[in-house]
PDB file of C-alpha atoms in Angstrom:
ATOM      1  CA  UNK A1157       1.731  -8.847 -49.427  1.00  0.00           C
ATOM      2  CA  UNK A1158       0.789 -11.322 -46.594  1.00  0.00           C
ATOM      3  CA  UNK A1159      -0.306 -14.146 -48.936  1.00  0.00           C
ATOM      4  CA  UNK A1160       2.996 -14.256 -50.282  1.00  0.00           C
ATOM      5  CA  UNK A1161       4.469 -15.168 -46.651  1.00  0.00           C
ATOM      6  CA  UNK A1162       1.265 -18.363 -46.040  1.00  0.00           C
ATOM      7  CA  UNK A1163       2.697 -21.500 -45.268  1.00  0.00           C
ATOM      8  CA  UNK A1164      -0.296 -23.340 -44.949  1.00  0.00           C
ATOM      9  CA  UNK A1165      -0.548 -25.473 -48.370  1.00  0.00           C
ATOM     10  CA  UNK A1166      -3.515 -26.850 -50.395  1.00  0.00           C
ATOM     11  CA  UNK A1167      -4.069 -30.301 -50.011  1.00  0.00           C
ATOM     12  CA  UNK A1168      -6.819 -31.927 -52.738  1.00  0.00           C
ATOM     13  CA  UNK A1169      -9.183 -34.068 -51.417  1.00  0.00           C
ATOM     14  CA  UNK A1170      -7.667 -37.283 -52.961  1.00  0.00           C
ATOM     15  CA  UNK A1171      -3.873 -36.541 -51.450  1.00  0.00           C
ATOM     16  CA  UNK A1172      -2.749 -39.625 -49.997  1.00  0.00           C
ATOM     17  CA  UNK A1173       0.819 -39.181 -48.190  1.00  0.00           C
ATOM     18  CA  UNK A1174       1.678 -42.552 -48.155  1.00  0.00           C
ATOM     19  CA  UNK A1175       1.810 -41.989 -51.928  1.00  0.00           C
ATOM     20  CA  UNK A1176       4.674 -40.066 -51.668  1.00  0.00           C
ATOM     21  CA  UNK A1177       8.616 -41.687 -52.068  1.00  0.00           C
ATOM     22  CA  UNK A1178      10.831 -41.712 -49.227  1.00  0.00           C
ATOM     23  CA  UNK A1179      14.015 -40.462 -50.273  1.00  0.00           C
ATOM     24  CA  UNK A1180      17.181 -42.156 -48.552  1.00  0.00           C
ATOM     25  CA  UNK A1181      19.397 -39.477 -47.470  1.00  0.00           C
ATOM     26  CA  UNK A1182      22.881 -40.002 -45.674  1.00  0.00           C
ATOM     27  CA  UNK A1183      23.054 -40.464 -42.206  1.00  0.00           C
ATOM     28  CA  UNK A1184      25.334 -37.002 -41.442  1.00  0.00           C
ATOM     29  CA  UNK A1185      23.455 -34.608 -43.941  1.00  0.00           C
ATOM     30  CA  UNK A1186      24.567 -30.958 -44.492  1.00  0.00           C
ATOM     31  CA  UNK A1187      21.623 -28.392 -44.627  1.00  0.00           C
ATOM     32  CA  UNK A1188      22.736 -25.055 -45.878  1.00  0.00           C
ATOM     33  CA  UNK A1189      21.013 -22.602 -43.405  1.00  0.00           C
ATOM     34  CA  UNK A1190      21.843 -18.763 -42.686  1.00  0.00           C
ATOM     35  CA  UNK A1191      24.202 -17.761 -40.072  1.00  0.00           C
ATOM     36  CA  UNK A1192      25.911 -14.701 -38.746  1.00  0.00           C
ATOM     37  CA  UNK A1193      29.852 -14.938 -38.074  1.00  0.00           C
ATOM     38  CA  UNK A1194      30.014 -15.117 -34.393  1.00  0.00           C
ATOM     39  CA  UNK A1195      33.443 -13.510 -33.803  1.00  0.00           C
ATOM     40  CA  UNK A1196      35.765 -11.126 -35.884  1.00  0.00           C
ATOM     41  CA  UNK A1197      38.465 -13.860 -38.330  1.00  0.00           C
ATOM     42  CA  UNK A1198      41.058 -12.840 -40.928  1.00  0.00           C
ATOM     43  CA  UNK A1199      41.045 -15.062 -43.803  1.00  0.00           C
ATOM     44  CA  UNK A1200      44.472 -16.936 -44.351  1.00  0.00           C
ATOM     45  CA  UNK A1201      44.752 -16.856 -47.868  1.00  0.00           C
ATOM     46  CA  UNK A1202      43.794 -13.250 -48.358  1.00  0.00           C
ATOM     47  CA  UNK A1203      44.230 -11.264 -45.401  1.00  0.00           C
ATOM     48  CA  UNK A1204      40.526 -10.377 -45.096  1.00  0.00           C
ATOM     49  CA  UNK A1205      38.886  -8.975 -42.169  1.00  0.00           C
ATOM     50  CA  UNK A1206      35.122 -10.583 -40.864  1.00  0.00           C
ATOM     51  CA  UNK A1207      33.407  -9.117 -38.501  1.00  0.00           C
ATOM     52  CA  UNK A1208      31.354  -9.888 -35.805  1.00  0.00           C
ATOM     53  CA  UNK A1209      27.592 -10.344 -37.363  1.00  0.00           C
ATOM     54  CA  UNK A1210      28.214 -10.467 -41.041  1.00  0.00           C
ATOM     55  CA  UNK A1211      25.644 -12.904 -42.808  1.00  0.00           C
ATOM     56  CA  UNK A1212      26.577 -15.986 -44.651  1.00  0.00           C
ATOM     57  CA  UNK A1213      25.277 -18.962 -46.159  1.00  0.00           C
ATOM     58  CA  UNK A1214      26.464 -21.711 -44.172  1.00  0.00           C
ATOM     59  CA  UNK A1215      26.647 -25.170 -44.635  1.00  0.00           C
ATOM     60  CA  UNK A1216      25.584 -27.184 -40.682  1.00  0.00           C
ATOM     61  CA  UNK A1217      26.652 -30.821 -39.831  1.00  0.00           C
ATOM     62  CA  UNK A1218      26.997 -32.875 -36.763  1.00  0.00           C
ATOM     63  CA  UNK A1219      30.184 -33.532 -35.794  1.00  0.00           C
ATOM     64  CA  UNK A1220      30.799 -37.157 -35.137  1.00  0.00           C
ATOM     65  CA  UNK A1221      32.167 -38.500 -32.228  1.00  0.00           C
ATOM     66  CA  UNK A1222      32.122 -35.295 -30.881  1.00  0.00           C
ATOM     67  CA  UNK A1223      29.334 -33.944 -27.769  1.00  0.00           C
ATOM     68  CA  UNK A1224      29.537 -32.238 -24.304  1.00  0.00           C
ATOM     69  CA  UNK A1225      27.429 -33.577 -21.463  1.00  0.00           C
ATOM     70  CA  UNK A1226      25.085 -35.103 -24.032  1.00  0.00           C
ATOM     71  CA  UNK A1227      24.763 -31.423 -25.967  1.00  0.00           C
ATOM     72  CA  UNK A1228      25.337 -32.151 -29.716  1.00  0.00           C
ATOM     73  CA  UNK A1229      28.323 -30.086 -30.902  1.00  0.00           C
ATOM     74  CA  UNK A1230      27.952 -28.697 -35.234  1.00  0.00           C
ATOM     75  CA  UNK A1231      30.005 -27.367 -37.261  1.00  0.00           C
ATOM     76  CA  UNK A1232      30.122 -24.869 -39.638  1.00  0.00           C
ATOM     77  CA  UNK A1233      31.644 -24.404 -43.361  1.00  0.00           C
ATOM     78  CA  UNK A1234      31.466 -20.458 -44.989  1.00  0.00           C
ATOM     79  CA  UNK A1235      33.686 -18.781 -47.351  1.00  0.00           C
ATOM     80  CA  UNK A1236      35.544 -15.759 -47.324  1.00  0.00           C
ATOM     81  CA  UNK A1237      34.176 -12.798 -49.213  1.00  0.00           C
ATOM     82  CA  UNK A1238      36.939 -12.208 -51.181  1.00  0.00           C
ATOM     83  CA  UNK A1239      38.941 -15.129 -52.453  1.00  0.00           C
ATOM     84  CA  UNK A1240      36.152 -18.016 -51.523  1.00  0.00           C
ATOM     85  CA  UNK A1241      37.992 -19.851 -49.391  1.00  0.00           C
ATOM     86  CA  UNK A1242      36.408 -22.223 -47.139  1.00  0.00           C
ATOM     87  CA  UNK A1243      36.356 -21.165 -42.914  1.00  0.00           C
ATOM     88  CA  UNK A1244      34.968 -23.829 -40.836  1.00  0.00           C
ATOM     89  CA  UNK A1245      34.084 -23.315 -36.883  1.00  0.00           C
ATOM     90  CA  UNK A1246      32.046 -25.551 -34.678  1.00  0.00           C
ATOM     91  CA  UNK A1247      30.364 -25.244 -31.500  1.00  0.00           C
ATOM     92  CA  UNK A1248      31.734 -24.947 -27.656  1.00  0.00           C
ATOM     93  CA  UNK A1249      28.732 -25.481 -25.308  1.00  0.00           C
ATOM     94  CA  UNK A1250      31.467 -26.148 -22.676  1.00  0.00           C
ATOM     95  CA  UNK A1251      32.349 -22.395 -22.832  1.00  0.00           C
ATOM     96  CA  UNK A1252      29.247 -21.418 -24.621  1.00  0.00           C
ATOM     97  CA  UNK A1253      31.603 -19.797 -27.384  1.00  0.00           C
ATOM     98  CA  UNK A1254      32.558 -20.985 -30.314  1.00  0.00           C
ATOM     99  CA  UNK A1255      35.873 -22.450 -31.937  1.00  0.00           C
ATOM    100  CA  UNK A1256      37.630 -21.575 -34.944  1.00  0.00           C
ATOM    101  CA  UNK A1257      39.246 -25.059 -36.835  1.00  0.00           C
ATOM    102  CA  UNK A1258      40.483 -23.975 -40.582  1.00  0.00           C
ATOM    103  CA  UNK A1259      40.906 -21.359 -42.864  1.00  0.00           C
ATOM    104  CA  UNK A1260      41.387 -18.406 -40.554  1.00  0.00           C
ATOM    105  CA  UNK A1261      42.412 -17.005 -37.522  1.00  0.00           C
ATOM    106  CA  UNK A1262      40.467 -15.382 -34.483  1.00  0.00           C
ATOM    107  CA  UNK A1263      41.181 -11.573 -34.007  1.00  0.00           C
ATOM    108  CA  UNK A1264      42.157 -10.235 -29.905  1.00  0.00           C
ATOM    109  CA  UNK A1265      39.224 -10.254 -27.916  1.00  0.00           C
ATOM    110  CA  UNK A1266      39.973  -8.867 -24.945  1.00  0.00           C
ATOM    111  CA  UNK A1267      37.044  -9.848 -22.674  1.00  0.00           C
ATOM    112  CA  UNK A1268      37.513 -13.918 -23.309  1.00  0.00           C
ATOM    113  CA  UNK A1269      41.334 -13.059 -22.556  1.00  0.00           C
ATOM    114  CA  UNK A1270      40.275 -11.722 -19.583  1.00  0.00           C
ATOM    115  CA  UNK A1271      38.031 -14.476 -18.466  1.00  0.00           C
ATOM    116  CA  UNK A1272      40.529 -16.904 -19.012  1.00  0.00           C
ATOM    117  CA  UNK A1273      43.150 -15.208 -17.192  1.00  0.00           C
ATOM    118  CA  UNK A1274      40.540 -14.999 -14.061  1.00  0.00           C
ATOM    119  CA  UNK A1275      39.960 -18.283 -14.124  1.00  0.00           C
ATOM    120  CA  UNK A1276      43.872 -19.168 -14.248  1.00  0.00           C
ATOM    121  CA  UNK A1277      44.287 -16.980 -11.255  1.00  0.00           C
ATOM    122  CA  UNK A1278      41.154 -18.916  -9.197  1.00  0.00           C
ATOM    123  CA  UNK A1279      42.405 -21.749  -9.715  1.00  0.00           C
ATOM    124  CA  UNK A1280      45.908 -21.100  -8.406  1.00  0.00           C
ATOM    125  CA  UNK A1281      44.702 -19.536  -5.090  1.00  0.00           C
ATOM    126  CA  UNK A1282      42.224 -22.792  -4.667  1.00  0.00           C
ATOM    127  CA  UNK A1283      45.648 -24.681  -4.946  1.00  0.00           C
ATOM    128  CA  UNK A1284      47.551 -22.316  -2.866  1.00  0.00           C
ATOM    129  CA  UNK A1285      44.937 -22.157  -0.053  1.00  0.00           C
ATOM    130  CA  UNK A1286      44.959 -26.462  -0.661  1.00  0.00           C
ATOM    131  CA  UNK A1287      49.045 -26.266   0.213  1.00  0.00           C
ATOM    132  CA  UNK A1288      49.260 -23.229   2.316  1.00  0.00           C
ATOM    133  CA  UNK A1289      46.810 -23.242   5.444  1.00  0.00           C
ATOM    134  CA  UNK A1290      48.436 -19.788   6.431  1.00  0.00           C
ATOM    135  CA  UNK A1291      47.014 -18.684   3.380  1.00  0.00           C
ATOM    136  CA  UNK A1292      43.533 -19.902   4.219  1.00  0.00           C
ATOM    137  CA  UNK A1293      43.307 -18.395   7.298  1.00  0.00           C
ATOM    138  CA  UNK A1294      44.309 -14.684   5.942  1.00  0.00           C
ATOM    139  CA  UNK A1295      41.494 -15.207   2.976  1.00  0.00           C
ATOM    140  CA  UNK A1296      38.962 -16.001   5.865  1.00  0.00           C
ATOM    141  CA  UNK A1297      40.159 -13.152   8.462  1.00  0.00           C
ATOM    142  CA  UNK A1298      40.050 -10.575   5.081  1.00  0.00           C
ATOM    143  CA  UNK A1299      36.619 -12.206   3.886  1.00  0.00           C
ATOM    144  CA  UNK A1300      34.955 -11.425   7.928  1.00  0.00           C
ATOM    145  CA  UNK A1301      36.373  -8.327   7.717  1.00  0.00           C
ATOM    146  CA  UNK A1302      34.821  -7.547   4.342  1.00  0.00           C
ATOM    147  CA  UNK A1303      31.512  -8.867   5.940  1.00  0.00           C
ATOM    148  CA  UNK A1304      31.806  -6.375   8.802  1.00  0.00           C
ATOM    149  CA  UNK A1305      32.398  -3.303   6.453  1.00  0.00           C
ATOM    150  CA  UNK A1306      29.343  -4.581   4.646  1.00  0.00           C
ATOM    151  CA  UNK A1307      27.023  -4.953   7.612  1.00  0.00           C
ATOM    152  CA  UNK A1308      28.085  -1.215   8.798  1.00  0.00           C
ATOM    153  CA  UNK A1309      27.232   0.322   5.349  1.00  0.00           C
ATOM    154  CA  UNK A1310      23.928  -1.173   5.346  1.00  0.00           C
ATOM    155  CA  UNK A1311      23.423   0.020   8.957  1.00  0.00           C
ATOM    156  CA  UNK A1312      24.213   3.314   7.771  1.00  0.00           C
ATOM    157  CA  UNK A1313      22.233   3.056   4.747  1.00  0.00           C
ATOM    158  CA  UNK A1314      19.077   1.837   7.096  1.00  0.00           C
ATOM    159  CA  UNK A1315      19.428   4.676   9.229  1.00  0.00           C
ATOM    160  CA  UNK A1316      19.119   7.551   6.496  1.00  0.00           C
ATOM    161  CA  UNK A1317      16.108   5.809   5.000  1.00  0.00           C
ATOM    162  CA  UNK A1318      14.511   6.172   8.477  1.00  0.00           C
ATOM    163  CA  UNK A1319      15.817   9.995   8.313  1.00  0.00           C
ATOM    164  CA  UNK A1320      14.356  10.147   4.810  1.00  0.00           C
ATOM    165  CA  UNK A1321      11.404   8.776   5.531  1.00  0.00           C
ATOM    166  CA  UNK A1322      10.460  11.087   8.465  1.00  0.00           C
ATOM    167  CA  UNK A1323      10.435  14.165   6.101  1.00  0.00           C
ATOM    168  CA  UNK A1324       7.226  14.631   4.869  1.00  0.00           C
ATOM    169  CA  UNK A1325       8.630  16.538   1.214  1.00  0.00           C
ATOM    170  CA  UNK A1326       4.719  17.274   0.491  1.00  0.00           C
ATOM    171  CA  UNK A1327       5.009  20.214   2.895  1.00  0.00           C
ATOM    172  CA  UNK A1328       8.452  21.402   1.895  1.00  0.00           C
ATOM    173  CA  UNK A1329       6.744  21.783  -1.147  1.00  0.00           C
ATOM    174  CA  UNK A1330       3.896  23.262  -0.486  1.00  0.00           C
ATOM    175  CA  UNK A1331       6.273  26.625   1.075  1.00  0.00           C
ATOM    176  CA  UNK A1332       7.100  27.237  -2.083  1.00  0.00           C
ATOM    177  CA  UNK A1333       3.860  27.040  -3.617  1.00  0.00           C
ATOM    178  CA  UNK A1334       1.448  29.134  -2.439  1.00  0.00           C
ATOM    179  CA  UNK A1335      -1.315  28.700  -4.078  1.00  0.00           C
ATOM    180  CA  UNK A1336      -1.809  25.157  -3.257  1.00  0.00           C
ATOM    181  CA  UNK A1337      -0.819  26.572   0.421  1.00  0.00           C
ATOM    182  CA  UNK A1338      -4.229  28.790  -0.122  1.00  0.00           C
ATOM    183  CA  UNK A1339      -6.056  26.158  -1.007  1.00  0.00           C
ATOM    184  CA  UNK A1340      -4.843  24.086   2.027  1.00  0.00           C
ATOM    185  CA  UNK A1341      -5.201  27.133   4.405  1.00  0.00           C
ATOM    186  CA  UNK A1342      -9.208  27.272   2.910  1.00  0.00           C
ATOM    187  CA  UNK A1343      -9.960  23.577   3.365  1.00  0.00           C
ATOM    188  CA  UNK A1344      -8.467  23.394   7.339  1.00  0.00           C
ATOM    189  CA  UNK A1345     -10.806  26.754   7.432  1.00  0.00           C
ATOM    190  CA  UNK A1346     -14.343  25.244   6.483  1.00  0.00           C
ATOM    191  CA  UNK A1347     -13.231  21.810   8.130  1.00  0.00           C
ATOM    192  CA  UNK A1348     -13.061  23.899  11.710  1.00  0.00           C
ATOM    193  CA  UNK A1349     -16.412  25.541  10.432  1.00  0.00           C
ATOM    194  CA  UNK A1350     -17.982  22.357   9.668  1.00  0.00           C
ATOM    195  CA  UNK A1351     -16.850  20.819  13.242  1.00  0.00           C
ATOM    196  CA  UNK A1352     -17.731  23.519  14.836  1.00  0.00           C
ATOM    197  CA  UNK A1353     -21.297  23.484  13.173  1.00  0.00           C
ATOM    198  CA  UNK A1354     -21.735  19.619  14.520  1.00  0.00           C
ATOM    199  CA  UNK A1355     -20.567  20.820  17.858  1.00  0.00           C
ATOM    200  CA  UNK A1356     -23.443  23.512  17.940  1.00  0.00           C
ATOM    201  CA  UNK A1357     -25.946  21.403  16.868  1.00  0.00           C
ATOM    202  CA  UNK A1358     -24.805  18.923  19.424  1.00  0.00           C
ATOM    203  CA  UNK A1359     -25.320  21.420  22.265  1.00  0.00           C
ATOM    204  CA  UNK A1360     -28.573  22.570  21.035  1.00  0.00           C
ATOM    205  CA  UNK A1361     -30.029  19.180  20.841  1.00  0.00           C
ATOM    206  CA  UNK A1362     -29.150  18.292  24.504  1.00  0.00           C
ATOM    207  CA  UNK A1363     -31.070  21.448  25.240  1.00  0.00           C
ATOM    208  CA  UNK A1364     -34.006  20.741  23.668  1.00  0.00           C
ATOM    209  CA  UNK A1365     -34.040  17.538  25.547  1.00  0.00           C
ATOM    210  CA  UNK A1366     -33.582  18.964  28.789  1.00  0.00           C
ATOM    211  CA  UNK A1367     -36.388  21.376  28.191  1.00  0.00           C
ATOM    212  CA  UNK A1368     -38.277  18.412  26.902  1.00  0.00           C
ATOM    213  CA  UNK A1369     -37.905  16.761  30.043  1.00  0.00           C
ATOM    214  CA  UNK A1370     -38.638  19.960  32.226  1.00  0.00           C
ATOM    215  CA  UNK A1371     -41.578  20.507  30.610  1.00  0.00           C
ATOM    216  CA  UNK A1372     -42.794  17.001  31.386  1.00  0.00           C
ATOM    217  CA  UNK A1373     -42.102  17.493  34.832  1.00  0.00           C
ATOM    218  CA  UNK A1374     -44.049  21.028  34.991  1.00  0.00           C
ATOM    219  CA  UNK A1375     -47.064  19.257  33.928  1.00  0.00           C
ATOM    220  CA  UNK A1376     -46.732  16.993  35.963  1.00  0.00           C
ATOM    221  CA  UNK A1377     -46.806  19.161  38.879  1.00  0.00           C
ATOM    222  CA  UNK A1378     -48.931  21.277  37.432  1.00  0.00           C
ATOM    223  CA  UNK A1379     -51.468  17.710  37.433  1.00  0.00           C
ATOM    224  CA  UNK A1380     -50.400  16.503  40.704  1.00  0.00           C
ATOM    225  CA  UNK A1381     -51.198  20.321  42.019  1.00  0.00           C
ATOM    226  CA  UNK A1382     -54.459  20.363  40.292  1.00  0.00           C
ATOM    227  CA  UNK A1383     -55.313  16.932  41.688  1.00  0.00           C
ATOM    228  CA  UNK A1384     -54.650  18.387  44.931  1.00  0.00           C
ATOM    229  CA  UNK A1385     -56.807  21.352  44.907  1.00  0.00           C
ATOM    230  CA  UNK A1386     -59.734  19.429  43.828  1.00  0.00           C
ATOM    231  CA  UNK A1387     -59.364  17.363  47.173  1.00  0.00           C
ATOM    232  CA  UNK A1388     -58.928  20.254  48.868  1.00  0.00           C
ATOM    233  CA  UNK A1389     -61.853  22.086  47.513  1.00  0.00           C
ATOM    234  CA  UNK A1390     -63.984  18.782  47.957  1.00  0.00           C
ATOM    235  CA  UNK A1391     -63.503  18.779  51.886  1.00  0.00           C
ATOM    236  CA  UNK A1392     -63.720  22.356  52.551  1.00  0.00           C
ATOM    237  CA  UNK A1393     -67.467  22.500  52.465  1.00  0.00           C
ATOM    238  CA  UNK A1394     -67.829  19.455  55.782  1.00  0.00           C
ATOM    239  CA  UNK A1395     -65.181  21.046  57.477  1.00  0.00           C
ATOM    240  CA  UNK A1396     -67.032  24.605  57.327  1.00  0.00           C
ATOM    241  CA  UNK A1397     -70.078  23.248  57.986  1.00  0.00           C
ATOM    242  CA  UNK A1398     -68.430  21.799  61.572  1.00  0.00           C
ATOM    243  CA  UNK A1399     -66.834  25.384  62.115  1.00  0.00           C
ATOM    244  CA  UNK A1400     -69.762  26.881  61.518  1.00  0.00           C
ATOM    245  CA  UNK A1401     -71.878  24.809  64.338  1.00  0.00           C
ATOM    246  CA  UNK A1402     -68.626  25.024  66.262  1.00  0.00           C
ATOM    247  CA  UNK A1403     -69.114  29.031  66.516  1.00  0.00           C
ATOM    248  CA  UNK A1404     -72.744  29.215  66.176  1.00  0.00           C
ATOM    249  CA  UNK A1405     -73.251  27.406  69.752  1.00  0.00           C
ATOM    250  CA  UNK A1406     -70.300  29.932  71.242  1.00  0.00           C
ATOM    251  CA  UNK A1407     -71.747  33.000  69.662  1.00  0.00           C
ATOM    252  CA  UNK A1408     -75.256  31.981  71.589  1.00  0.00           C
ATOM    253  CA  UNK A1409     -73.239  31.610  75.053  1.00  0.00           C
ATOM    254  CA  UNK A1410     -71.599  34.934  74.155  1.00  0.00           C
ATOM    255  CA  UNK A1411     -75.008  36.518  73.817  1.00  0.00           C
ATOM    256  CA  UNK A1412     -76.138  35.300  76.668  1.00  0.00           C
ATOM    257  CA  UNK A1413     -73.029  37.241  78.386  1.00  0.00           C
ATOM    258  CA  UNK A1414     -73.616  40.055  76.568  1.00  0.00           C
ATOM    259  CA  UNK A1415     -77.027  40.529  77.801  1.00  0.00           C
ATOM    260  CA  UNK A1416     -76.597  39.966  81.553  1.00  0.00           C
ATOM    261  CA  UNK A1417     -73.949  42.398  80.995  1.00  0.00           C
ATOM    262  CA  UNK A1418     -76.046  44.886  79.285  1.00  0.00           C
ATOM    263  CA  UNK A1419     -78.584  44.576  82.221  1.00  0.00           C
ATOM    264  CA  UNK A1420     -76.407  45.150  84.989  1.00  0.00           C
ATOM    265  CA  UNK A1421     -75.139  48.471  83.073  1.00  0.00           C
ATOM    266  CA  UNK A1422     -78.309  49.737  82.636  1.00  0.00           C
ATOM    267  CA  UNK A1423     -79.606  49.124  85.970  1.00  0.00           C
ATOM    268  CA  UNK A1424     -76.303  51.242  87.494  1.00  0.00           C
ATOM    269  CA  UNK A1425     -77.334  53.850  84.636  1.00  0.00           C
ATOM    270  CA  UNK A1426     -80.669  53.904  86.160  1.00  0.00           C
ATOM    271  CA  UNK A1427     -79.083  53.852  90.220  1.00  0.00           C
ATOM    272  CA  UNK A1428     -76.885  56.734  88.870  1.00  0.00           C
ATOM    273  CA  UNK A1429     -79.747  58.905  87.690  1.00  0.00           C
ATOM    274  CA  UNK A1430     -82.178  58.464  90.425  1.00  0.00           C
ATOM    275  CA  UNK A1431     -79.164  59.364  92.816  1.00  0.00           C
ATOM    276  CA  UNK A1432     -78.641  62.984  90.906  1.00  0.00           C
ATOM    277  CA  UNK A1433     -82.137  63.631  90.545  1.00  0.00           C
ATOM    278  CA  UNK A1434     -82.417  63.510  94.567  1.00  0.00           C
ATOM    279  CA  UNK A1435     -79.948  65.445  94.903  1.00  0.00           C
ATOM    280  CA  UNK A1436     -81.233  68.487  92.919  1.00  0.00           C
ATOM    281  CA  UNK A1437     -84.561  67.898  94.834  1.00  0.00           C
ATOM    282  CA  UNK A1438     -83.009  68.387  97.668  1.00  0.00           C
ATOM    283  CA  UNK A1439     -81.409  71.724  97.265  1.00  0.00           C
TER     284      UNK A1439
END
């Protein structure tokens, strides 16, 4: 079904296009293209009603003499569906509508009514407010006052987005779910675990260190102590030695002492016995 739709042609390999006759056409040429009626009509002749969208095979010209701004204006030629008479409407890029010329007549529309009757009134109070300066000056005191009312509103609205957007509706909603509270609860639990776990390990570590460091200084003492007792036990032996001397020459004056001492007692022993054997001689 595609190939039927190609618009890519063959060529043959000997087409030459300058070969082919230029046909002289007019200068203002109607093409019959297909176009949808762009407003609801009633025919003149019959009393038949278009509507809005209903397809037709149009005939399209320029017409002459005739543009806005430079913007081509075309018209339009159709016939009615009943007694084949011919409509014909053109362009209106100044309105960006389009006009009805011959052969029938443009049903209400309400909304292009409307627009043109807005329009009327505009330009009347530009006119009024040209003439009238009293005018003017109550269209600008009722325009600030509009622009007041429209500054508080937006205030206002400001000020419940900030109260809107301090409520934190994931909570709200977690009340009245409690599983997902559970699961919340559970995860805050093994979070505190999990600090408190670092925190331990924290303290235990600075422990270690400090009986790192207490150890060192232990051995140290323990070194400088042993370092100490080695001197020590080096010069014990001279100093002895002069303690010794020291209290072998005073132990040899003290036996000297001694012995006079001894003498003297014996010879009083000796005075006392000869003295109580004369007197038992005696008697």
């Amino acid at each position: 079904m595609s190939e039927r739709k190609v618009l890519n042609k063959y060529y043959p390999p000997d087409f030459d296009p300058s070969k082919i006759p230029r046909m002289k056409l007019p200068k203002n040429r109607q093409y019959t293209v297909r176009i949808m009626a762009p407003f609801n009509m009633k025919c003149k002749t019959c009393g038949e009603y278009i509507y809005k969208g209903k397809k037709f095979n149009a005939r399209k010209e320029d017409a002459e003499n005739e543009d806005y701004l430079g913007i081509r204006i075309y018209r339009f030629y159709i016939k009615c569906t009943r007694c084949l008479q011919e409509i014909s409407f053109k362009t209106d890029p100044q309105n960006t509508d389009y006009e009805i010329e011959e052969g029938a007549t443009r049903n209400f529309m309400a909304l292009k009514l409307a627009q043109e009757q807005e329009k009327r009134e505009e330009d009347a109070e530009k006119e009024e407010e040209a003439t009238n300066p009293m005018k003017l000056l109550e269209n600008r005191t009722q325009q600030s006052k509009q622009e007041i009312e429209l500054m508080e509103s937006l205030e206002e609205l400001r000020d419940l987005n900030r109260r809107q957007g301090n409520v934190d509706f994931d909570s709200m909603l977690l009340k009245y779910n409690p599983a997902e509270l559970k699961e919340q609860i559970k995860r805050m639990q093994e979070e505190e675990d999990e600090n408190t776990i670092k925190s331990l390990m924290g303290i235990k570590r600075k422990i270690d260190e400090n009986e790192d460091e207490e150890l060192v200084e232990s051995e140290d003492n323990t070194a400088k102590s042993i370092i100490k007792n080695a001197i020590t036990s080096t010069a014990q032996p001279s100093v002895k030695k002069k303690v010794s001397k020291l209290n072998l020459l005073n132990l040899v004056k003290v036996n000297n002492v001694t012995s006079t001492n001894k003498t003297k007692e014996s010879g009083n022993s000796l005075s006392l016995i000869g003295n109580y054997s004369s007197s038992d001689d005696s008697n």
